[in-house]
Coordinates of C-alpha atoms in Angstrom, one line a residue:
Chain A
X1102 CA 0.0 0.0 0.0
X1103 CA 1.4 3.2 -1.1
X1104 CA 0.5 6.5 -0.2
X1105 CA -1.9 7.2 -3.6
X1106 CA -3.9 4.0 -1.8
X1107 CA -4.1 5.9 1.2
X1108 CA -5.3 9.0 -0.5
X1109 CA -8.2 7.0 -2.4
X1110 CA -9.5 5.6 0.9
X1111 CA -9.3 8.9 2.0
X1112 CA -11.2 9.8 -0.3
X1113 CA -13.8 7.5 -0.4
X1114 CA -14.7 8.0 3.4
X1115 CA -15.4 11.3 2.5
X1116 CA -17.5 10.5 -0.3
X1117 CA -19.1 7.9 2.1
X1118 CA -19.2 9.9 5.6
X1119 CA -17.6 7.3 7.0
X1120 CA -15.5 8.5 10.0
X1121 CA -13.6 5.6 10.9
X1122 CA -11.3 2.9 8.7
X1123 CA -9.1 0.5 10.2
X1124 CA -7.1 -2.1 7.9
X1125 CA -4.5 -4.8 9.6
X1126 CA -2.8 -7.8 7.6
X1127 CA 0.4 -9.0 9.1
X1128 CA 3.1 -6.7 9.8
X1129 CA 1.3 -3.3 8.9
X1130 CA -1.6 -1.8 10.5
X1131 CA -3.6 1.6 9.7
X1132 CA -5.9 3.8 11.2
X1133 CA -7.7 6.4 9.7
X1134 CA -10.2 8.9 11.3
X1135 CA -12.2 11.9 10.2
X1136 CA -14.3 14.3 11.4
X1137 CA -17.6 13.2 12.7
X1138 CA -19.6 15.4 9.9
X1139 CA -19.0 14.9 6.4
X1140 CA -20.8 18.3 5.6
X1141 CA -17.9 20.2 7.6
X1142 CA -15.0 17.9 6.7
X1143 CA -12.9 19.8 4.3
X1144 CA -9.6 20.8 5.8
X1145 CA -10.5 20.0 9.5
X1146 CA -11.1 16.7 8.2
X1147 CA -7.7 16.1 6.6
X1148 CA -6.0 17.4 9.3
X1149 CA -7.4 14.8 11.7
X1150 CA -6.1 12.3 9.2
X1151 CA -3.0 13.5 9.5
X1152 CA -2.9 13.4 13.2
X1153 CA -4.0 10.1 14.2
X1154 CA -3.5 8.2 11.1
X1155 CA -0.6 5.7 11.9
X1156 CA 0.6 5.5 8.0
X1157 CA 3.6 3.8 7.8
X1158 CA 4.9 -0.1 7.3
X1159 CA 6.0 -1.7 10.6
X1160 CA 9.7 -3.9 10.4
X1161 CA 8.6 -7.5 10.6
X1162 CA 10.0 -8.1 13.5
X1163 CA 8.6 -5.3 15.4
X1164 CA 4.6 -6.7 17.0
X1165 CA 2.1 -5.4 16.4
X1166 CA 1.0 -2.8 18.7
X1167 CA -2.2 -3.7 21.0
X1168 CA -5.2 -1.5 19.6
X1169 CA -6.9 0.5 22.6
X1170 CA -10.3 -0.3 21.8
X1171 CA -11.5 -3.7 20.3
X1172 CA -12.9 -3.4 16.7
X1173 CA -16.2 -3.2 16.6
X1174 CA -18.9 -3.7 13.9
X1175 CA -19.6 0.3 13.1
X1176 CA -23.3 1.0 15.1
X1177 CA -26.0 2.7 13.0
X1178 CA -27.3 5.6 14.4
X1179 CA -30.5 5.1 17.1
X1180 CA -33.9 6.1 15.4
X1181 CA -36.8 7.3 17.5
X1182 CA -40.5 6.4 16.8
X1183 CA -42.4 9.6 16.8
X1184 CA -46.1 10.3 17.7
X1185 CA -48.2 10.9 14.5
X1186 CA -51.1 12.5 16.5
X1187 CA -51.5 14.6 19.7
X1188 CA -53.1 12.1 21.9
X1189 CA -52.9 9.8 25.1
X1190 CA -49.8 7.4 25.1
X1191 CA -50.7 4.3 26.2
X1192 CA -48.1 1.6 26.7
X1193 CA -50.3 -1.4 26.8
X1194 CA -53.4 -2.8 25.7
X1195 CA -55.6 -2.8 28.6
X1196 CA -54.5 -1.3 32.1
X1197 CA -54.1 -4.5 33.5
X1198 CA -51.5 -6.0 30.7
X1199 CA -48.1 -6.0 30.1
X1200 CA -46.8 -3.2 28.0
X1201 CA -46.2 -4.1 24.2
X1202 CA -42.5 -3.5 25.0
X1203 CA -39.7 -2.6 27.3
X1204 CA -36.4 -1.6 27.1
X1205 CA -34.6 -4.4 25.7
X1206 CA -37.3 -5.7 23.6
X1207 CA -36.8 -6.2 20.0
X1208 CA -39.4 -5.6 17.6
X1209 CA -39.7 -6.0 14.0
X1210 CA -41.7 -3.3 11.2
X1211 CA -45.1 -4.8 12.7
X1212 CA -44.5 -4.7 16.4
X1213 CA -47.0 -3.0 17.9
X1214 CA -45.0 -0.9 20.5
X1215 CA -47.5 1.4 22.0
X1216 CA -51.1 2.9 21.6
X1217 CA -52.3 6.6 20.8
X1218 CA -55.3 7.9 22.1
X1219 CA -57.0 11.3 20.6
X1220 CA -60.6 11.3 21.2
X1221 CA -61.1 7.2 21.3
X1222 CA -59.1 7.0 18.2
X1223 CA -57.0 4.0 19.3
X1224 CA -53.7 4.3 16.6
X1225 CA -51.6 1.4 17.1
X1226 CA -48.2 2.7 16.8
X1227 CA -45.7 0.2 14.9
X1228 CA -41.7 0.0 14.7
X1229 CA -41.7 0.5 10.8
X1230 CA -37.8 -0.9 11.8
X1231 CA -36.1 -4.2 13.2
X1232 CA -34.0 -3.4 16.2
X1233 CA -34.1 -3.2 20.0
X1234 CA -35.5 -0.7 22.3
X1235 CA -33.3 1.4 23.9
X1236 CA -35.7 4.2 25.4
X1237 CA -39.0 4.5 26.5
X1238 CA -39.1 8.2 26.5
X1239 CA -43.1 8.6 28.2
X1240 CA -44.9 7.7 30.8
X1241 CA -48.0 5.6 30.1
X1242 CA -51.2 7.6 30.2
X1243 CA -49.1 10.8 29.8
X1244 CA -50.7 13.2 27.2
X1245 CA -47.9 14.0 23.7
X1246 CA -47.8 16.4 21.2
X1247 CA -47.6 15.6 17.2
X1248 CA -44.0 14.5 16.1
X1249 CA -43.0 14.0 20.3
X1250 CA -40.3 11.3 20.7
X1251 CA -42.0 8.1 22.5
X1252 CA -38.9 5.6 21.6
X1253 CA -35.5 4.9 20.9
X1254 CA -34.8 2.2 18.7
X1255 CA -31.3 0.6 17.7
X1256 CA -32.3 -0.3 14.2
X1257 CA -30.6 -4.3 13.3
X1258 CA -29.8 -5.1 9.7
Chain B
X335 CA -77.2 -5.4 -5.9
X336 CA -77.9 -8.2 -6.5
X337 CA -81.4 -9.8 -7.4
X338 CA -82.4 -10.8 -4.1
X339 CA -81.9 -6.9 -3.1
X340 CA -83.6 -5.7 -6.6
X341 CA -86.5 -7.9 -5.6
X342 CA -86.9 -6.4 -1.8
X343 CA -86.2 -2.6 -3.3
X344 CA -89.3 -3.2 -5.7
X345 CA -91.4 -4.6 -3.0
X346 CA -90.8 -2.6 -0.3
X347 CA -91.4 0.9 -2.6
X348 CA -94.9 -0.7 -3.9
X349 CA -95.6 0.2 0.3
X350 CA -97.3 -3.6 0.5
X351 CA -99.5 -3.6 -2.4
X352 CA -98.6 -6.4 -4.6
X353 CA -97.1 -6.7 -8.1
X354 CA -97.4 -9.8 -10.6
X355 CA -94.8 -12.2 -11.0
X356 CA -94.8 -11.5 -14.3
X357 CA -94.5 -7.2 -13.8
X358 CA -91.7 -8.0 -11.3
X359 CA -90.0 -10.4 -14.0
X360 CA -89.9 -7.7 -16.9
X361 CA -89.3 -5.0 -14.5
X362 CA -85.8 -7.0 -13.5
X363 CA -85.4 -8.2 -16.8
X364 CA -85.1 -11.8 -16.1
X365 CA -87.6 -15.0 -16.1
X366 CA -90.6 -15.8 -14.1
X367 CA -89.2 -18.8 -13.1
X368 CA -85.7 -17.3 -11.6
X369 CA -88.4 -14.6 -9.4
X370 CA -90.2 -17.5 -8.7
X371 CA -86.9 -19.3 -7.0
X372 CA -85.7 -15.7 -5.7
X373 CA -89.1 -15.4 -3.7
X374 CA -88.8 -18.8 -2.3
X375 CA -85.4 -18.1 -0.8
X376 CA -85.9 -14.8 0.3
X377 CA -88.8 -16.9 2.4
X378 CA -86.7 -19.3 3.5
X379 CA -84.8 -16.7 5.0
X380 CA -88.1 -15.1 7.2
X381 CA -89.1 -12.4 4.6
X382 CA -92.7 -12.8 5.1
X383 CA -93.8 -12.5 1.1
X384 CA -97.3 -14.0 0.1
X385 CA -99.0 -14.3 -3.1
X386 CA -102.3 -14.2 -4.4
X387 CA -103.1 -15.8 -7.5
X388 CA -104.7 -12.1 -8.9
X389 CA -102.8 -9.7 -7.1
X390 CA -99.2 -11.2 -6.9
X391 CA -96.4 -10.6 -4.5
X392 CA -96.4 -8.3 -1.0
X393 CA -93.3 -7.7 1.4
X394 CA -95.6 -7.9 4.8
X395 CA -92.5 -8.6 6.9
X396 CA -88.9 -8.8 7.4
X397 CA -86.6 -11.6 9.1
X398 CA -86.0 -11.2 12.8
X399 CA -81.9 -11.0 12.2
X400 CA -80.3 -8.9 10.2
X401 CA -80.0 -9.2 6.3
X402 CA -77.4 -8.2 3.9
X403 CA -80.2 -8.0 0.9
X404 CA -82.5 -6.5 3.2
X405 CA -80.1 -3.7 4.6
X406 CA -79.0 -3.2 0.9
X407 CA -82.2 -2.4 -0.3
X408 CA -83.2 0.0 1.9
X409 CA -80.0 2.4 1.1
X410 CA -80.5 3.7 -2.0
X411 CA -77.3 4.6 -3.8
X412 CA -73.8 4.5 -1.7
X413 CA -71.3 6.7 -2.4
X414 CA -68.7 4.9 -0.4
X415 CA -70.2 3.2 3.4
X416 CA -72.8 0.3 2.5
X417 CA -71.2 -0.1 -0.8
X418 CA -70.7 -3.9 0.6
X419 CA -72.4 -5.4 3.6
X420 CA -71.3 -8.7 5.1
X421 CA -73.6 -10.1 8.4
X422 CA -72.2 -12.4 11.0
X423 CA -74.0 -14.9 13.2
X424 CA -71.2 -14.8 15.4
X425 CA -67.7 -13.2 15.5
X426 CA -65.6 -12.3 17.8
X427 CA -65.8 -8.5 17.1
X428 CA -66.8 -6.8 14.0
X429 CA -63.0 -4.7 14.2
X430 CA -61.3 -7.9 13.8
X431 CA -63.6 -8.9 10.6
X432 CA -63.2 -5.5 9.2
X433 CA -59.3 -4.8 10.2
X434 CA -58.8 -8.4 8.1
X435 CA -60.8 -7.2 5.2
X436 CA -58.6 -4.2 5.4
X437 CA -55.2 -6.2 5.2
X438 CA -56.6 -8.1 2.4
X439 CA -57.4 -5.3 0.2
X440 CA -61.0 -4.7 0.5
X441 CA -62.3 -1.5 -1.3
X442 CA -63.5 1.3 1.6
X443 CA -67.0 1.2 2.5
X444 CA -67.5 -2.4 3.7
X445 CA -69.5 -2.7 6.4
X446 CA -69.7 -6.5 8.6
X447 CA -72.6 -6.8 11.4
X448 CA -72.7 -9.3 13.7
X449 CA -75.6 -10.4 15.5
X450 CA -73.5 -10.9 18.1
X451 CA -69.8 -10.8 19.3
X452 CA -67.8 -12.9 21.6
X453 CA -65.5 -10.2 22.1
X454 CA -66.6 -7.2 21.4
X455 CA -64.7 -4.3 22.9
X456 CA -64.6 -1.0 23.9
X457 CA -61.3 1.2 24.9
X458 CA -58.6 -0.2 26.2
X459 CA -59.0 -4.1 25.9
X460 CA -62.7 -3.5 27.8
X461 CA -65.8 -5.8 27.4
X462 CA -68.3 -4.8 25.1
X463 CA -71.9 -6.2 26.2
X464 CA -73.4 -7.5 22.9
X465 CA -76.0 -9.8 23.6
X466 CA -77.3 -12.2 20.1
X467 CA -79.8 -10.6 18.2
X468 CA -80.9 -7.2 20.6
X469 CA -78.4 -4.6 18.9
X470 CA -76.7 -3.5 16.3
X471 CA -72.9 -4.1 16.6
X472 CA -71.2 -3.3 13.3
X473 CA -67.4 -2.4 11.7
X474 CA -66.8 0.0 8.7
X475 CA -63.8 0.4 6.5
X476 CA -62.7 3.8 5.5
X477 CA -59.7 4.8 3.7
X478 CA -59.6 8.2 3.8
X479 CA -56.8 10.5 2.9
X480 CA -56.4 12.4 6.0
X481 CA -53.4 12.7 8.6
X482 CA -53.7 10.6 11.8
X483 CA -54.7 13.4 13.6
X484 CA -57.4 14.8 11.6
X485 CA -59.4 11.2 11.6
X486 CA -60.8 12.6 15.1
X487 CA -62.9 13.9 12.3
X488 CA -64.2 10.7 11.6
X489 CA -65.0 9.8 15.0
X490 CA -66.6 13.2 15.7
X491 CA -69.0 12.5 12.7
X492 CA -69.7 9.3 13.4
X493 CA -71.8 10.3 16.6
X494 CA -72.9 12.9 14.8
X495 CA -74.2 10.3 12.2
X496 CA -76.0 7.8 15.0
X497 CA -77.5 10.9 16.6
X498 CA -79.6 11.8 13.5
X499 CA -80.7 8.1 12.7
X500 CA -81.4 7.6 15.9
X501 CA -83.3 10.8 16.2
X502 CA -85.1 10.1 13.0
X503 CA -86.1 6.3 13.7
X504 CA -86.9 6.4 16.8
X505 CA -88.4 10.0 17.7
X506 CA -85.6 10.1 21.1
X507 CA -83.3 13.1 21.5
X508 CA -79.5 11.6 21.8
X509 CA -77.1 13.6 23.3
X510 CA -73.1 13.0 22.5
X511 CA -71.0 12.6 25.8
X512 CA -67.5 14.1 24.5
X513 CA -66.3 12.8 22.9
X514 CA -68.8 10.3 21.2
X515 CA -70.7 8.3 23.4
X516 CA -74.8 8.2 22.1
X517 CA -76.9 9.1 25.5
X518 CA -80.9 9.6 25.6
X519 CA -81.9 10.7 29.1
X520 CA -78.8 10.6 30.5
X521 CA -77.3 6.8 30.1
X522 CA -75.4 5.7 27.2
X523 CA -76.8 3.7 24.6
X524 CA -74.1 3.8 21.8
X525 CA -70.3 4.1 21.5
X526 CA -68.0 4.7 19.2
X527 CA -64.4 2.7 18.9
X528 CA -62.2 3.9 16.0
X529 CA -59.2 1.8 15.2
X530 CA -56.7 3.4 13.1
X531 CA -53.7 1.7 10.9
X532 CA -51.0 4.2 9.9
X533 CA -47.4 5.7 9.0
X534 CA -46.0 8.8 10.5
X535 CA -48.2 11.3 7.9
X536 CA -50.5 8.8 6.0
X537 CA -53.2 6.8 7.2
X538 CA -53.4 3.1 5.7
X539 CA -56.8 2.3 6.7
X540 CA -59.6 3.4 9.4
X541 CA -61.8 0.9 11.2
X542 CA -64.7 2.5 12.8
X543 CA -66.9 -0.1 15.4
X544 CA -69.9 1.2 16.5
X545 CA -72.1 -0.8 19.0
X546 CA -75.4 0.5 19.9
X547 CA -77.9 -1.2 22.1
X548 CA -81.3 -1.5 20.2
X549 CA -83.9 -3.7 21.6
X550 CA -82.5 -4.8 24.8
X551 CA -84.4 -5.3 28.0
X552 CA -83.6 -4.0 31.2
X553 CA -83.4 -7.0 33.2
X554 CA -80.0 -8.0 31.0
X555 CA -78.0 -5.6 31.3
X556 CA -74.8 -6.7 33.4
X557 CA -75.4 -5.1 37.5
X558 CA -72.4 -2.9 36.6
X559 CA -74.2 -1.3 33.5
X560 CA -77.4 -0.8 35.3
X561 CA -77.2 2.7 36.4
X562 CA -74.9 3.8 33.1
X563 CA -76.8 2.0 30.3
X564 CA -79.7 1.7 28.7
X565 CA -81.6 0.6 25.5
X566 CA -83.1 2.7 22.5
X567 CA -86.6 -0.1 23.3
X568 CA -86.7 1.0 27.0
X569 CA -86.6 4.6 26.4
X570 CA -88.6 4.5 23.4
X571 CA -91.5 2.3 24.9
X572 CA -91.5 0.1 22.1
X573 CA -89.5 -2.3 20.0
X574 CA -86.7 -0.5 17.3
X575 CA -86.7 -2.3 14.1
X576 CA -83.0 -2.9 13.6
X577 CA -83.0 -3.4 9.8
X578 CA -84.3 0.1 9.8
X579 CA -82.4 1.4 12.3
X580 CA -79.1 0.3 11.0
X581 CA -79.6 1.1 7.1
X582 CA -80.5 5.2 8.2
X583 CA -77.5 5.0 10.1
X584 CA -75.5 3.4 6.9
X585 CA -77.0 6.4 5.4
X586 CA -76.0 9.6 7.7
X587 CA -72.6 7.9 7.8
X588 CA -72.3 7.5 4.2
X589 CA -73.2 11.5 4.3
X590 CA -70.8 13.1 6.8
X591 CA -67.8 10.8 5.4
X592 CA -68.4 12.5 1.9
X593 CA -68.8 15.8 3.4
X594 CA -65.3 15.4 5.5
X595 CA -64.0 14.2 1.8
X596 CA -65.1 17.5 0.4
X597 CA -63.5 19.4 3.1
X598 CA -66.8 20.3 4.6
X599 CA -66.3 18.9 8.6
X600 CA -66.5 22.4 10.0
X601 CA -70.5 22.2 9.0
X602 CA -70.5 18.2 11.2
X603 CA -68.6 20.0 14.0
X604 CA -71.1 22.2 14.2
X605 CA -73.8 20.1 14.4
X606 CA -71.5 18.0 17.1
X607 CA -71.2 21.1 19.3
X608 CA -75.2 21.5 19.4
X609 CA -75.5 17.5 20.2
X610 CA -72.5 17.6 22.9
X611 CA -73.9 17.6 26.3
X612 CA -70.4 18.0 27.8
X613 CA -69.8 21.4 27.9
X614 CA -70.5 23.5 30.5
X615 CA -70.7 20.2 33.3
X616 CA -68.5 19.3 35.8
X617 CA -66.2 16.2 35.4
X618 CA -63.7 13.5 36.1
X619 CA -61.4 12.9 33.5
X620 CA -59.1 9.5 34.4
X621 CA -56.2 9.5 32.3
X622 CA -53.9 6.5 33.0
X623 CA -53.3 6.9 36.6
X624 CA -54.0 10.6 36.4
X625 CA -58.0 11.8 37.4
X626 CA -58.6 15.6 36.3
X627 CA -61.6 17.3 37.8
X628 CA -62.8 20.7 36.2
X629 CA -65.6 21.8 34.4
X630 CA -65.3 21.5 30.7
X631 CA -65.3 24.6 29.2
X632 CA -65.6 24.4 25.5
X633 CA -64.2 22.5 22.3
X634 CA -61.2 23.3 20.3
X635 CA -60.8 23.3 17.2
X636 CA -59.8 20.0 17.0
X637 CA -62.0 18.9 19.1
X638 CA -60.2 18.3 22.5
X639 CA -62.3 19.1 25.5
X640 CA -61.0 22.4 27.6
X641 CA -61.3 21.6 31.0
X642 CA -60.9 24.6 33.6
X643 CA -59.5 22.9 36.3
X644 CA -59.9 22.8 40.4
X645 CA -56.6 24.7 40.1
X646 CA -58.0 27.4 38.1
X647 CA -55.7 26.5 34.7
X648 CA -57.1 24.9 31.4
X649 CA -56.3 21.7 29.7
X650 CA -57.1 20.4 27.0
X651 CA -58.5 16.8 27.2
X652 CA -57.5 14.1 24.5
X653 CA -58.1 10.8 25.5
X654 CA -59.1 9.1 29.1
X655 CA -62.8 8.7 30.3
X656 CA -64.9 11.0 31.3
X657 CA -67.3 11.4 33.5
X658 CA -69.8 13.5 34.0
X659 CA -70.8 14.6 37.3
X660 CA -74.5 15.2 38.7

């Protein structure tokens, strides 16, 4: 790898927003990070490159140095389920059930995750997303305004 | 409509004088024979239909359940609710007919009665008391193109709707509890449950249930409806025909859906305001584990009740039950 490779991957990340690359094979290891917003990247962006990119080819003999953080698979961002409707939020079915879902839960485009109320309109609210519930951001029976945050979802592929 | 319908239409505007088998054949352009079979049918199915060998045919009575032909002929021309009606024996409630017709396509405007309902409901995963044969518990698909929010329109037009039929069938004066419970003299004798599919800014499909208790007598209603519910047949005095009953309602419903498709709700809110019995009374709203007391001040314009609360500010009321204090 040469540094007109490390210039195209450079520039694909911009084209791509992606703020992170990491490549190892034995005996050379790169690191390449960016800006977090590809609208603003530009200079700011290539100078952060230059700063923490370790570009260069290790000696053989010299290890590998331990990475600080374990790779991990990059983590879309959360999405939050928003109400369609001023209304009542309901979290369950019937006072006495269990709520459609909980922190934890995962649903699918057709789970059911929580009920709106406006005048005994009863709108069924679904994920529209695979993923996992990371917030529930009202209390049940607590009245919400059109386009209010009731969920955080960590959408799943 | 089909021939069955055509048959009951012709009968019932000749007001129970009769008409040959032979004028009836021409006049549906098909053969003596096939009225002949139609006629025997329709008896099997209660239609109370003699002949005479000079006069011909009569309608002199209709089945004691409910009849798809016979609902169909009363109502005329559709523009979209009645377009197709399916009756049940036995479901488990009308929603869960309609919201599968829904997910299978179905073309707005269907409408499935059942004569009675092993689950009906109410908010909130609550019984629904529909007892075989004594109301009229029915489902309607709409697919109107509205936002989520404004299909409160729907719901505030259906009462309006029932509150005319009933008005005009049975001579009593409904009032609406806000936001569309059906009361006459003070006890509720109709609601309203509006289930609604969507995405964030379209609406896939409405479902509006509507359960109103026709003919039953007081000594079955459940001891915890007693003193909150009543029947159109106790206040009235007299037995409602349901048939009736149901088609006019078909009819008003079919009215204030086109006029909220023309853009014309303000006119149905109107009426709704004039109808609402709410306003101005003292009440308890219960809102999840929250209770609200206040007296309720007025409508906006969407609807929502504003309540002036015991702590002298003023809220506006979306969802929870209400009720009314004497």
């Amino acid at each position: 790898m040469d540094l007109k490779d490390i210039k195209a991957i450079i520039d694909l990340m911009r084209k791509n927003s992606i703020c992170e690359f990491e490549l190892e094979k034995e005996g050379f290891k790169i690191r390449l990070k960016r800006g977090p917003n590809g609208s603003n990247a530009g200079a700011q962006a290539d100078e952060q490159v230059g700063a923490n990119a370790g570009i260069g080819q290790f000696p053989p003999s010299q290890p590998v140095q331990p990475m600080v953080q374990p790779p991990r698979p990059s983590q879309p961002p959360e999405i939050e389920i928003k109400s369609p409707m001023i209304g009542t939020f309901y979290r369950a079915p019937s006072p006495e059930a269990e709520p459609y879902v909980d922190v934890g839960s995962e649903v699918n485009p057709d789970t059911v995750v929580c009920i709106i109320e406006a005048m005994k309109v009863m709108n069924e609210i679904r994920a529209e997303v695979h993923g996992v519930v990371t917030q529930v951001l009202v209390e049940n029976g607590k009245p919400v305004e059109f386009g209010q945050p009731l969920f955080k979802i960590r959408p799943t592929e | 409509m089909n021939l069955d319908a055509q048959i009951l239409l012709v009968l019932r505007n000749l007001g129970g004088s009769a008409i040959s088998a032979a004028d009836l054949a021409s006049q549906l352009g098909v053969g003596r024979s096939t009225i002949a079979a139609h006629i025997a049918d329709l008896r099997r199915h209660g239609f109370d239909i003699p002949a005479s060998p000079h006069g011909g045919y009569r309608l002199v009575g209709t089945p004691e359940y409910l009849n798809a032909d016979d609902i169909v002929s009363r109502l005329g021309k559709p523009r979209v609710v009645g377009r197709d009606i399916r009756v049940f024996k036995e479901t488990t409630s009308t929603n869960d007919v309609i919201e599968k017709l829904a997910r299978d396509g179905v073309a707005e405007g269907v409408v499935a009665f059942a004569e009675s309902q092993t689950l009906g409901r109410g908010r909130l995963g609550r019984r629904w008391f529909s007892p075989a044969g004594k109301g009229l518990w029915f489902s309607v698909l709409l697919r109107p193109k509205l936002t989520p929010q404004q299909t409160t329109q729907i719901t505030v037009s259906a009462s309006v709707a029932l509150a005319r039929a009933v008005e005009t069938v049975t001579g009593l004066s409904p009032k609406i509890k806000w936001p569309n419970d059906l009361l006459v003299n003070g006890r509720k004798v109709a609601g309203i449950l509006t289930e609604l599919a969507a995405e964030q800014d379209v609406v896939r499909h409405v479902v509006v249930g509507i359960g109103i208790d026709v003919n039953i007598e007081p000594h079955r209603f459940p001891p915890e409806l007693k003193q909150t519910a009543t029947s159109l047949s106790i206040e009235a005095g007299h037995v409602i025909d349901r048939a009736e009953l149901g088609a006019r309602i078909l009819r008003e419903l079919d009215d204030v859906y086109s006029r909220i498709m023309r853009r014309e709700f303000e006119a149905v809110a109107e009426e709704w305001e004039t109808k609402c019995s709410t306003v101005g009374k003292l009440v308890v709203v219960t809102i999840g584990d929250r209770r609200v007391r206040g007296r309720a001040e007025a409508l906006n314009s969407e609807g929502a009740l504003l309540l002036r609360t015991e702590h002298g500010h003023l809220e506006s009321i979306t969802g929870g039950d209400v009720i009314v204090e004497k």
